[in-house]
XYZ file of C-alpha atoms in Angstrom:
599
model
C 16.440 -31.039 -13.398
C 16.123 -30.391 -16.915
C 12.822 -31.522 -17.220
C 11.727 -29.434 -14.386
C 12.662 -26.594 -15.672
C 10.922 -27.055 -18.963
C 7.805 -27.794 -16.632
C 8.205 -24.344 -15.166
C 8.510 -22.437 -17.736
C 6.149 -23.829 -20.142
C 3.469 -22.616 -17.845
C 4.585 -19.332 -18.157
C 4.859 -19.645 -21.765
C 1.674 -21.084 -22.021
C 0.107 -18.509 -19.803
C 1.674 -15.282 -22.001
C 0.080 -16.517 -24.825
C -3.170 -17.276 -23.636
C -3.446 -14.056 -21.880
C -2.466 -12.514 -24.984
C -4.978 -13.696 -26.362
C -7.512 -12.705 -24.028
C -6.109 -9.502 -24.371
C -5.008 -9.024 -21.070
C -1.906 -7.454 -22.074
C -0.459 -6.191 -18.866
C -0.610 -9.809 -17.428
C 0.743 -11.010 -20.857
C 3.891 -8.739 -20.577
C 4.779 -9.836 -17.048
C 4.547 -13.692 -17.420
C 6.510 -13.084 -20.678
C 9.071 -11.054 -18.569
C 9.058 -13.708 -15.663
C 9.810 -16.551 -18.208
C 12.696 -14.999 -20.047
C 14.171 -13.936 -15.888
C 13.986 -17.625 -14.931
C 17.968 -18.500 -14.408
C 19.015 -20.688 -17.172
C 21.244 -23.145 -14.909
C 18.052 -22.921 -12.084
C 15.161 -24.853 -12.087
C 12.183 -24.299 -10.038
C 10.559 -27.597 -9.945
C 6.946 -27.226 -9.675
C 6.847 -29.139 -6.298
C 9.176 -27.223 -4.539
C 8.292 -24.273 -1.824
C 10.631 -21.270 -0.543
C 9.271 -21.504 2.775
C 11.883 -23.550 4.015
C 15.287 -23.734 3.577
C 17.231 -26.670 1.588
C 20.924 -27.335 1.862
C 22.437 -26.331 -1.655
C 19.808 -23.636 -2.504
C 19.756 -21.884 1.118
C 23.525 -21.091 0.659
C 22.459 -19.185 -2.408
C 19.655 -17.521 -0.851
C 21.878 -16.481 1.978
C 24.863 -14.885 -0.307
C 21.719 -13.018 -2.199
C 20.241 -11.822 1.630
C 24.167 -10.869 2.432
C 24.848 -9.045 -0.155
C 21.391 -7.162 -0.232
C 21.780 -6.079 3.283
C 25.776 -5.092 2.679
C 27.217 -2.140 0.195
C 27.513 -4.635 -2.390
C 24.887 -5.305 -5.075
C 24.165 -8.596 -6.724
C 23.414 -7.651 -9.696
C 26.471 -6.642 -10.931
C 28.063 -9.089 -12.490
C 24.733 -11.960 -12.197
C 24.335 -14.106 -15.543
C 22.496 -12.721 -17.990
C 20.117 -15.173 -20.145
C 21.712 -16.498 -22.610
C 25.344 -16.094 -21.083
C 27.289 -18.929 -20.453
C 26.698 -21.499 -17.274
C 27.255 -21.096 -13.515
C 28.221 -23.968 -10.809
C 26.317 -22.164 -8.196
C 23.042 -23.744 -7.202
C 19.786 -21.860 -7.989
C 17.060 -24.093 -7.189
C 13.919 -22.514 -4.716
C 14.299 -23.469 -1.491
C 12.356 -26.772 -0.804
C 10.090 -28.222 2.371
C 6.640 -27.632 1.633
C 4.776 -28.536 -2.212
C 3.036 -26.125 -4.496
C -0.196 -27.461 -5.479
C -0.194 -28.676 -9.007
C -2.787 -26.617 -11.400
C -3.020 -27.887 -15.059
C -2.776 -25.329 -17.847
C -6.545 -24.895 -19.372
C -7.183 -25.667 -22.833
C -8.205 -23.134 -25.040
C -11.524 -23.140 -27.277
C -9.552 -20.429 -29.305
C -10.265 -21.894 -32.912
C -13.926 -24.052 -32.598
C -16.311 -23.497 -34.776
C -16.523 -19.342 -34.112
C -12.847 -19.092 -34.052
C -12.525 -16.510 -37.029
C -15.245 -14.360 -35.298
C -13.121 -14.514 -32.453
C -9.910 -13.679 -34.162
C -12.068 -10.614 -35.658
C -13.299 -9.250 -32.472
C -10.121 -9.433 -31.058
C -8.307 -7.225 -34.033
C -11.545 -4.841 -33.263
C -10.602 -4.788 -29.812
C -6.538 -4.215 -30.462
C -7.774 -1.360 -32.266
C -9.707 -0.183 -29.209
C -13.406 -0.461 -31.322
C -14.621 -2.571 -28.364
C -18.202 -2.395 -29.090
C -17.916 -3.625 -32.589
C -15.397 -6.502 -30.992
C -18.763 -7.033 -28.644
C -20.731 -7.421 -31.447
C -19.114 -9.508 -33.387
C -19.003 -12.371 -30.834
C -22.839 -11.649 -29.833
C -23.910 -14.917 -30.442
C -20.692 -17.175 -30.206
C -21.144 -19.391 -26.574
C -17.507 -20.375 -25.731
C -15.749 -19.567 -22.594
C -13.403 -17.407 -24.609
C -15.663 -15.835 -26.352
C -18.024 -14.837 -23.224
C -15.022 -13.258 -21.875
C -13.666 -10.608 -24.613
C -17.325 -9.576 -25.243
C -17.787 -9.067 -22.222
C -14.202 -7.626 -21.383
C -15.256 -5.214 -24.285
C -18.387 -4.067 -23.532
C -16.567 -3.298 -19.857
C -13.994 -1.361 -21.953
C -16.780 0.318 -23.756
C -18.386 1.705 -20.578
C -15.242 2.757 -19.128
C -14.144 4.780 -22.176
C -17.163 6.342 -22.734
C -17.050 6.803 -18.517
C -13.722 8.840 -19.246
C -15.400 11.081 -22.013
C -17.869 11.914 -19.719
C -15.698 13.336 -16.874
C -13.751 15.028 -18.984
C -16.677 16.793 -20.772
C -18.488 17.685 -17.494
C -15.388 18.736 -15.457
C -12.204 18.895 -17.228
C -9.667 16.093 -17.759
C -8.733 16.347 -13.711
C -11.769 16.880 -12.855
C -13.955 15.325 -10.112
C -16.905 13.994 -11.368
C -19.713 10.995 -10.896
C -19.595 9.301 -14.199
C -19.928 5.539 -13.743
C -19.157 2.478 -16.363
C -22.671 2.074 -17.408
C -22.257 -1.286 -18.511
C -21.667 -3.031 -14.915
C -25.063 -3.379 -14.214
C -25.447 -5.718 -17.070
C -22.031 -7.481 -16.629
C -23.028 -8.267 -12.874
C -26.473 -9.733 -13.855
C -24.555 -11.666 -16.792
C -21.660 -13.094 -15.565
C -23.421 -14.170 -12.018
C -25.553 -15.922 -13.926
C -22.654 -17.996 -15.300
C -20.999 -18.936 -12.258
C -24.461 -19.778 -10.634
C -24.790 -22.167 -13.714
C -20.849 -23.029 -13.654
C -20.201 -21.901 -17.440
C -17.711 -19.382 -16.129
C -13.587 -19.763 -16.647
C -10.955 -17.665 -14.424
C -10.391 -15.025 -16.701
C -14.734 -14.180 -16.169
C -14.253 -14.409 -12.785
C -11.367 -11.879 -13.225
C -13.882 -9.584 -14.854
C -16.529 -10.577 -12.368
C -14.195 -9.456 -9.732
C -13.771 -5.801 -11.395
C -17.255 -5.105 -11.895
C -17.856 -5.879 -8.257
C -15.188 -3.730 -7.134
C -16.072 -1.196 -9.557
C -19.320 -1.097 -7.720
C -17.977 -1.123 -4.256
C -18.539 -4.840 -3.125
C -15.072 -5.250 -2.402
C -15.868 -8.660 0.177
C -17.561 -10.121 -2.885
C -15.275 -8.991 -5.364
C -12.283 -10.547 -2.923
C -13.953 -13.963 -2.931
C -14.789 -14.383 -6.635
C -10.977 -13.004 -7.337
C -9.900 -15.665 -4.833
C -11.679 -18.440 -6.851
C -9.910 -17.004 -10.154
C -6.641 -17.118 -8.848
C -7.179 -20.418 -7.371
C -8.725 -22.061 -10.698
C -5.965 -19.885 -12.789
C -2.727 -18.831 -11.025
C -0.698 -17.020 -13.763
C -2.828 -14.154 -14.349
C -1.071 -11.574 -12.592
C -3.663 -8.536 -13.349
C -6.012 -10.449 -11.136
C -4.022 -10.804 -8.213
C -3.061 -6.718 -8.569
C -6.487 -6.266 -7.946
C -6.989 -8.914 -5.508
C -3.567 -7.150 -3.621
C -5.871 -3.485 -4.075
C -8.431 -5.162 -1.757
C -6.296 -6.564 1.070
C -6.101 -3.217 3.027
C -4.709 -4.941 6.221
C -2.881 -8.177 6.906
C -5.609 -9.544 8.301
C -7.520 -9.263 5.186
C -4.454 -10.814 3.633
C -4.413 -13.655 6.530
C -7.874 -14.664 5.634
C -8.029 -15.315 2.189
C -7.921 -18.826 1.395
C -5.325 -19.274 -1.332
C -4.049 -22.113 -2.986
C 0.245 -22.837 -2.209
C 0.716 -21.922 -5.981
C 4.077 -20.844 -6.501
C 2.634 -17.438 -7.685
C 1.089 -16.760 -4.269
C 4.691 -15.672 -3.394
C 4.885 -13.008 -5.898
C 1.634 -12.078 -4.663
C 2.287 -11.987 -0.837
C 6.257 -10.151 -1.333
C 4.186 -7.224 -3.645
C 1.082 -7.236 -0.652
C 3.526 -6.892 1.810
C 5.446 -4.056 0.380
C 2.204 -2.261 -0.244
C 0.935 -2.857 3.897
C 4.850 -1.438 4.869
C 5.509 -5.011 6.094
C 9.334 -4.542 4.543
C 11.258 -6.782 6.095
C 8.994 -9.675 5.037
C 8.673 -8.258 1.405
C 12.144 -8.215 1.096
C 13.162 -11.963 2.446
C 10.517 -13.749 0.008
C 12.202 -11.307 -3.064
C 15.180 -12.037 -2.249
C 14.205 -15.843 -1.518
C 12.734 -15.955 -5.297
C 15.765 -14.582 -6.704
C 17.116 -18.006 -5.916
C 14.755 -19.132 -8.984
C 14.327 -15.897 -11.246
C 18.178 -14.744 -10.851
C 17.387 -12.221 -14.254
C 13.857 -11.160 -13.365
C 13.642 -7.479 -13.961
C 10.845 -6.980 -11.846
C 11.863 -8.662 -8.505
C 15.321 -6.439 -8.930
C 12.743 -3.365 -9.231
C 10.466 -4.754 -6.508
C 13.457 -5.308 -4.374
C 15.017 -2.046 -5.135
C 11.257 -0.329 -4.398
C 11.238 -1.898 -0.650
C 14.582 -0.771 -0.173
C 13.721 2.674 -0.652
C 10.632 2.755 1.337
C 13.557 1.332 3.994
C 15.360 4.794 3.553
C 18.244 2.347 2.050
C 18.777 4.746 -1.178
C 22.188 4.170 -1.798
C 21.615 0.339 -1.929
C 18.263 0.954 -3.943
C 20.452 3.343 -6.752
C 22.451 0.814 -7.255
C 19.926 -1.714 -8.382
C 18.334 0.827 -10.440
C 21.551 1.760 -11.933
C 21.680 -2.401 -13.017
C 18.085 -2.187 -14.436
C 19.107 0.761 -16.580
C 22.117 -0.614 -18.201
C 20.249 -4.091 -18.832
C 17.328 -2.659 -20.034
C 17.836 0.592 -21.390
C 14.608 1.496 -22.383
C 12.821 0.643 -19.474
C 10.165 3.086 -18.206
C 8.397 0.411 -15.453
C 9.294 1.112 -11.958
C 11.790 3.844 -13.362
C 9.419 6.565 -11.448
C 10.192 5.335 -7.897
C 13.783 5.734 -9.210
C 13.595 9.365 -10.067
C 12.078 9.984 -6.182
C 14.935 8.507 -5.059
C 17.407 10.918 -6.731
C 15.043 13.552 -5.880
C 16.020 12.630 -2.072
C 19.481 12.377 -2.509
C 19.393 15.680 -4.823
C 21.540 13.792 -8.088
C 20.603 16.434 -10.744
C 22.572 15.326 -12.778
C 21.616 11.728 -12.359
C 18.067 12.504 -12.658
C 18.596 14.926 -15.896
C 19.823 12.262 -17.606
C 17.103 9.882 -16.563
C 14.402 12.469 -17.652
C 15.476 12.960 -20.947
C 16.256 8.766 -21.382
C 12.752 8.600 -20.731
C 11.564 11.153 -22.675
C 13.317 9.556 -25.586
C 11.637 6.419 -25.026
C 8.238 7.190 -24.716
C 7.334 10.514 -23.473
C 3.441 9.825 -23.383
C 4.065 7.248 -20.293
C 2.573 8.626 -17.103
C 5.782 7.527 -15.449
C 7.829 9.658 -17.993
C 5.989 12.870 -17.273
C 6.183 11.941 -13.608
C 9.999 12.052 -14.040
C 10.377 15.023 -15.615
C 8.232 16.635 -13.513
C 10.626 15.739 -10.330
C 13.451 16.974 -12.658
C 12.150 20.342 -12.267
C 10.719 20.385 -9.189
C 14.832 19.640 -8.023
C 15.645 22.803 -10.104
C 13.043 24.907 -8.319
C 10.765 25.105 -11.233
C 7.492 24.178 -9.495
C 5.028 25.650 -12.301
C 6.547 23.106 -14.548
C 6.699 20.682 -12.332
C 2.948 20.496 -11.936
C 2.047 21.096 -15.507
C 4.492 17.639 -15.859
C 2.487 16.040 -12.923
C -0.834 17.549 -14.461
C -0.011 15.122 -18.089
C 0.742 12.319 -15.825
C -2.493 12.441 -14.362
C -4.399 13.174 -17.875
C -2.605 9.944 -18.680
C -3.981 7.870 -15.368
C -5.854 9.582 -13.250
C -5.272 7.081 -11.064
C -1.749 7.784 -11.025
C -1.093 7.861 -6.910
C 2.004 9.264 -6.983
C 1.606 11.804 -9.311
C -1.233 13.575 -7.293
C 0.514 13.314 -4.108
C 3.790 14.807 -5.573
C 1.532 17.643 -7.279
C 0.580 18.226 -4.030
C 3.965 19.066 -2.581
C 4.620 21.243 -5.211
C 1.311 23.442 -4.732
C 3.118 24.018 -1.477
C 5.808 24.808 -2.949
C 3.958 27.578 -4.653
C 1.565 28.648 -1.727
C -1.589 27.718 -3.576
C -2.895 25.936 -0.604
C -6.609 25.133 -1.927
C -5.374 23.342 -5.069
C -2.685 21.347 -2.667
C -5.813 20.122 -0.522
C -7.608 19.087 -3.523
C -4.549 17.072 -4.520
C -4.015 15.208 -1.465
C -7.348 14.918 -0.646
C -7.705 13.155 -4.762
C -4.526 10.532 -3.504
C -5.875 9.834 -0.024
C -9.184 9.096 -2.474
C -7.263 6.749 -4.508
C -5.372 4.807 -2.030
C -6.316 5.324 1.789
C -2.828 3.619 3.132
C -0.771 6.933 0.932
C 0.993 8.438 4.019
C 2.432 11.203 2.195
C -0.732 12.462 1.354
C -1.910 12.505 4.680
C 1.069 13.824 6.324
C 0.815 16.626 3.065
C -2.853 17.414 4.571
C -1.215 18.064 7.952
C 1.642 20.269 7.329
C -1.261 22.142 5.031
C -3.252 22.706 7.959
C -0.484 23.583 10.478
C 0.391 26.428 7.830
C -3.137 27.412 8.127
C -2.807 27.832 11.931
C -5.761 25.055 12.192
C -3.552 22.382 14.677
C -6.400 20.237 15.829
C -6.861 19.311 12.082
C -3.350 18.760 11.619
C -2.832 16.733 14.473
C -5.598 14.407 12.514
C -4.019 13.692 9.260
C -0.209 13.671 11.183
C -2.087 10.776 13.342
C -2.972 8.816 10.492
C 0.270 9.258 8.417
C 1.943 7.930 11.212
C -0.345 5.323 12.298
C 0.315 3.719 7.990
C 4.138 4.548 8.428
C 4.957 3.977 12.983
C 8.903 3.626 11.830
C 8.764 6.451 10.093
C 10.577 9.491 12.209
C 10.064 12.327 10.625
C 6.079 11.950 10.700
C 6.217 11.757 14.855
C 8.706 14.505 14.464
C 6.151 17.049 12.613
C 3.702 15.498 15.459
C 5.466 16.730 17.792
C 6.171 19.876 16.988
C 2.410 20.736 16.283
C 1.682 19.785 19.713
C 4.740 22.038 20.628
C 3.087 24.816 18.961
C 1.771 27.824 20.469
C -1.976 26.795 20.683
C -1.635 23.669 22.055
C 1.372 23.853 24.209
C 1.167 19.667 25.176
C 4.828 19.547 26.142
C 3.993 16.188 27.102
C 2.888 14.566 24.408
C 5.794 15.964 22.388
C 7.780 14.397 24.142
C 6.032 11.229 23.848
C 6.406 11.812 19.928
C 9.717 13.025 19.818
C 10.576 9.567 21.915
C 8.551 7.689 19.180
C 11.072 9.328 16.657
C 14.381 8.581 18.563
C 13.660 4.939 18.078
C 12.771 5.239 14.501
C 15.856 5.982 13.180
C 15.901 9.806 13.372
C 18.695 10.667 10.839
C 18.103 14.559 10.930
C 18.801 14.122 14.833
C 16.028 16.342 15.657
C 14.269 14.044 18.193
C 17.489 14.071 20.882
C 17.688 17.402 20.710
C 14.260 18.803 21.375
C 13.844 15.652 24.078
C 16.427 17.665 25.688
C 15.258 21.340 25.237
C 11.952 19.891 26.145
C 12.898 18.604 29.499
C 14.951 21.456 30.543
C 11.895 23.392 29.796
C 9.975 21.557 32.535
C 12.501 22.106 35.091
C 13.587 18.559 34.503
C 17.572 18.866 34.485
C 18.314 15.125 34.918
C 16.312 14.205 32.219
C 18.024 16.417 29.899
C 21.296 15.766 30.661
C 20.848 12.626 29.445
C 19.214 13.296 26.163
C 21.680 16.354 25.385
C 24.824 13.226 25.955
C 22.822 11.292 23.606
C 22.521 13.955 21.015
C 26.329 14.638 21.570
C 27.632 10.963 21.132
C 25.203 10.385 18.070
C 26.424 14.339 16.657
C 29.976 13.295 16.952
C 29.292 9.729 14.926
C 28.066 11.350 12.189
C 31.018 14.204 12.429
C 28.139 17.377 12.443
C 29.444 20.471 14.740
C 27.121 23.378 14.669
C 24.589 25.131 16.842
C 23.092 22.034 18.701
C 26.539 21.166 19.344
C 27.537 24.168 21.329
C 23.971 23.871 22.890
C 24.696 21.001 24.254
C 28.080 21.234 25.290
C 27.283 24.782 27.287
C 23.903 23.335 29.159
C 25.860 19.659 30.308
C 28.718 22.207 31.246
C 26.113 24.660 33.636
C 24.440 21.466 34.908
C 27.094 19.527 36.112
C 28.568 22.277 37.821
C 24.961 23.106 39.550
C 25.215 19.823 41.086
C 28.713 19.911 41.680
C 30.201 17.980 39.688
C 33.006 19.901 38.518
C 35.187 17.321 37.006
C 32.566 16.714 34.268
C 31.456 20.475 34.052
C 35.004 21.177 33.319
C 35.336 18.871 30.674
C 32.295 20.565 28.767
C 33.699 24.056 29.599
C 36.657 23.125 28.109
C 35.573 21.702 24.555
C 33.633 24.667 24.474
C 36.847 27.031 24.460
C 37.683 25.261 20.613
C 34.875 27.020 19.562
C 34.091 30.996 18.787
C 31.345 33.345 19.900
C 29.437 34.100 23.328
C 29.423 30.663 24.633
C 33.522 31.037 24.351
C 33.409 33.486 26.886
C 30.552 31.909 28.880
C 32.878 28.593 29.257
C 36.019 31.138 30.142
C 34.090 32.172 33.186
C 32.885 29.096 34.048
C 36.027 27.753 33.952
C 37.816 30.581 36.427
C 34.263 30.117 38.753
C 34.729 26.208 39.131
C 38.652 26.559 40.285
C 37.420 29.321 43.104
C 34.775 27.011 43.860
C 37.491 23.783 44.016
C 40.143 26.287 46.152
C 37.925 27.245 48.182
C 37.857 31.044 47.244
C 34.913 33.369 47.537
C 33.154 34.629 44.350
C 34.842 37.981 43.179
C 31.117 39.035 41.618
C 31.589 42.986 41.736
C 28.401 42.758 44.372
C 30.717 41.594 46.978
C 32.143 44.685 47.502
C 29.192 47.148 47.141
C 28.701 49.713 49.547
């Protein structure tokens, strides 16, 4: 057990340091985090799978699925590393064997191993074309990759001065890395001739993206995942690339046990939640103190509209890592939803403590004040973020909202447009470009970008809600297909119980009574679950109470009537009358309408 532990985690050990090296520093950080979240009494032995459940670790997977799924969180009182020994069982769940890929040897210190160490204090120091020159002559693996990593960083540094000199730091603009051509002609000449390692197959794979051959670019990434598994900024951009699941189905990837972190974080970005979450929570059975699969899982659980279970893992993050900024972004939305100020003034100015220059920092404080209703400082928050990464997704779709907020519709569109630009699969930006146009009394262009929001997100209610209700509209007036989407939304887990109640409003507007009879009891029963009396309430009570007497059925239209006399206004008085007609109508009394006795 022991010694399969060490086996585990020397690979990531090894790996941190060799992408260090590299300078590949995102990559570096994570495998450094995974290692130091591997549980200290759990070892995941190199030939073991978590595709199939065995006897001791299964139980332990199932208590982490339990108490995932119920109020309670895990994380509350899990060992820490370090902290003293557990009995229970952590091992991955066993059946099927990882493939076994040896850890590369390094040509760090051969014969141009100073040069090397030179270039790379150049490049730390973000002088990447004197790091390229320094290694301009030196023919190691190693070597070929950070000069030609640097000259890549070169072109897209000097891309970046470019934009913002021709059109403003958030401007749009067609400055390209003009160093790819090069890189392309270089580096396929090295894996035509085989001199080529993973990591230049890594930066093989960027150029081609960067040039829009994303089936090529998915293929060479494939082969540098394959040949070296630990480098987790490669599979991020192999995940970028896999825009459906049958992308994802077709790439032929080696059963290395870091295929699973890659397939949980591919799923959660294709809305595929329920499988992202069951392979996170299956790894936790391995990485009990992993940071990142707590943020991961608390990130699916949000998009699952399960905030109160995703605050609570957030909360855990925060008080074992204090000073973390990662992921924290997805945790300010959250509060956003529930409306925690206070929560979410507190992490603003934690963050803006820590490191204020973050794009995710900015991107929290500019939530903070978008809560408080101060929109023009909201965006000039969102407007750092993105001077930060203009690649930031979030950041331009939440700009967006809040040009909304302030009616400047134009600059909205431009900020949507920028996210859908970014990342097609960004529902919220498309469903943004809808409710733009609907303002804009343009429905046929609406109906457009609500389609495709809803086609990305088809469990998501409130999208086939604002469907709905732009068919509904005055121009279009398809009463049909509203219903059709307001059905969609009653089986998607309508929690603002607006799909039951315009299904009903919507049939009785046809003439179809039945119909809405039995969407009004539906609204009622699911109204009275969640303990919310107010206008739809009495709506429904009043029309079940007039159509059960219109097809005589006065036992039930009495029953309405008579709930209706607990509450005050017209309808009161409506249900009094109804009341005295029904027992004339059961005695067998004439009406006494005043018209009875006219003249």
């Amino acid at each position: 057990m022991a010694s399969a532990k060490e086996a585990y985690r020397a690979e990531l050990r090894a790996a941190a340091r060799q992408l260090g090296e590299r300078c590949l520093y995102s990559a570096a950080k994570w495998a450094a985090e995974l290692l130091v979240g591997v549980d200290m009494d759990a070892a995941p032995a190199p030939s073991a799978a978590i595709d199939s459940p065995s006897s001791s670790s299964a139980a332990s997977a199932g208590r982490l699925l339990h108490l995932h799924r119920s109020g309670g969180s895990s994380f509350r009182h899990r060992p820490r590393p370090g902290c003293g020994s557990t009995s229970e069982a952590g091992t991955p769940l066993g059946g099927v064997s990882y493939v076994s890929t040896p850890i590369p040897d390094d040509d760090a210190f051969d014969a141009g191993g100073d040069k090397y160490l030179l270039a790379k204090t150049y490049f730390d120091c973000r002088e990447y074309r004197r790091a390229a020159h320094v290694l301009q002559n030196q023919a190691g693996r190693k070597a070929v990759f950070l000069r030609c990593y640097a000259l890549y960083m070169a072109g897209e540094k000097r891309k970046e001065a470019e934009m913002i000199e021709l059109e403003g730091s958030l401007g749009k603009s067609n400055a390209v890395n003009q160093e790819l051509v090069d890189l392309e002609r270089e580096l396929s000449t090295h894996r035509r001739t085989g001199s080529i390692d993973s990591f230049g197959l890594y930066l093989y794979g960027l150029v081609l993206r960067d040039k829009g051959c994303e089936g090529l670019a998915r293929t060479i990434l494939v082969e540098s995942v394959n040949s070296y598994p630990w480098n987790w900024s490669a599979w991020s951009e192999l995940q970028s690339l896999c825009t459906s699941s049958d992308i994802l189905n077709n790439l032929n990837l080696k059963n290395h046990w870091m295929k699973d972190f890659f397939l949980a974080s591919t799923y959660l970005e294709l809305k595929m939640h329920e499988e992202a979450l069951e392979r996170y929570e299956r790894l936790m059975g391995v990485f009990r103190c992993s940071g990142y699969i707590q943020a991961q899982i608390a990130t699916v659980q949000y998009s699952m509209r399960d905030l109160d279970e995703a605050e609570m893992i957030f909360e855990e993050l925060l008080r074992t890592d204090p000073f973390r900024v990662d992921s924290m972004d997805i945790y300010s939305n959250l509060l956003y939803a529930k409306e925690s100020l206070t929560a979410l003034s507190f992490l603003a100015h934690r963050v803006f403590l820590t490191d204020k220059y973050r794009p995710e920092s900015c991107c929290i404080i500019a939530n903070y004040y978008s809560l408080k209703g101060q929109h023009e400082k909201s965006v000039l928050y969102f407007q750092r973020a993105l001077k930060l990464n203009r690649k930031y997704l979030s950041a331009w779709t939440l700009m967006g909202h809040e040009y909304v907020e302030l009616k400047n519709t134009p600059a909205a569109i431009d900020a949507y447009r920028r996210a859908v630009d970014i990342n097609p699969r960004d529902f919220r930006a498309w469903y943004g470009l809808g409710q733009i146009y609907e303002m804009m009394g343009m429905p046929f262009y609406a109906l457009y970008y609500f389609q495709k929001s809803s086609y990305l997100q088809p469990n998501d209610a409130r999208l086939w809600i604002a469907m709905a209700q732009c068919y509904e509209s005055d121009p279009l007036q398809m009463i049909e297909e509203a219903i059709k989407c307001y059905k969609r939304a009653a089986n998607s887990n309508d929690t603002e119980g607006i799909a039951l109640h315009q299904l009903a409003k919507l049939h009785d507007m046809l003439g179809q009574s039945e119909e809405a009879a039995i969407y009004y009891k539906k609204d009622l029963v699911k109204m009275e679950l969640e303990e919310r009396q107010g206008q739809n309430f009495v709506e429904a009570l009043l029309f079940l109470a007039k159509h059960y007497k219109s097809i005589g059925n006065f036992e039930e239209a009495e029953h309405y009537c008579t709930r209706l006399l607990d509450y005050t206004g017209p309808e009161k008085e409506t249900a009094k009358n109804m009341l005295q007609g029904i027992k004339r109508l059961q005695s067998g009394f004439p009406s006494m309408d005043i018209d009875h006795f006219a003249l």
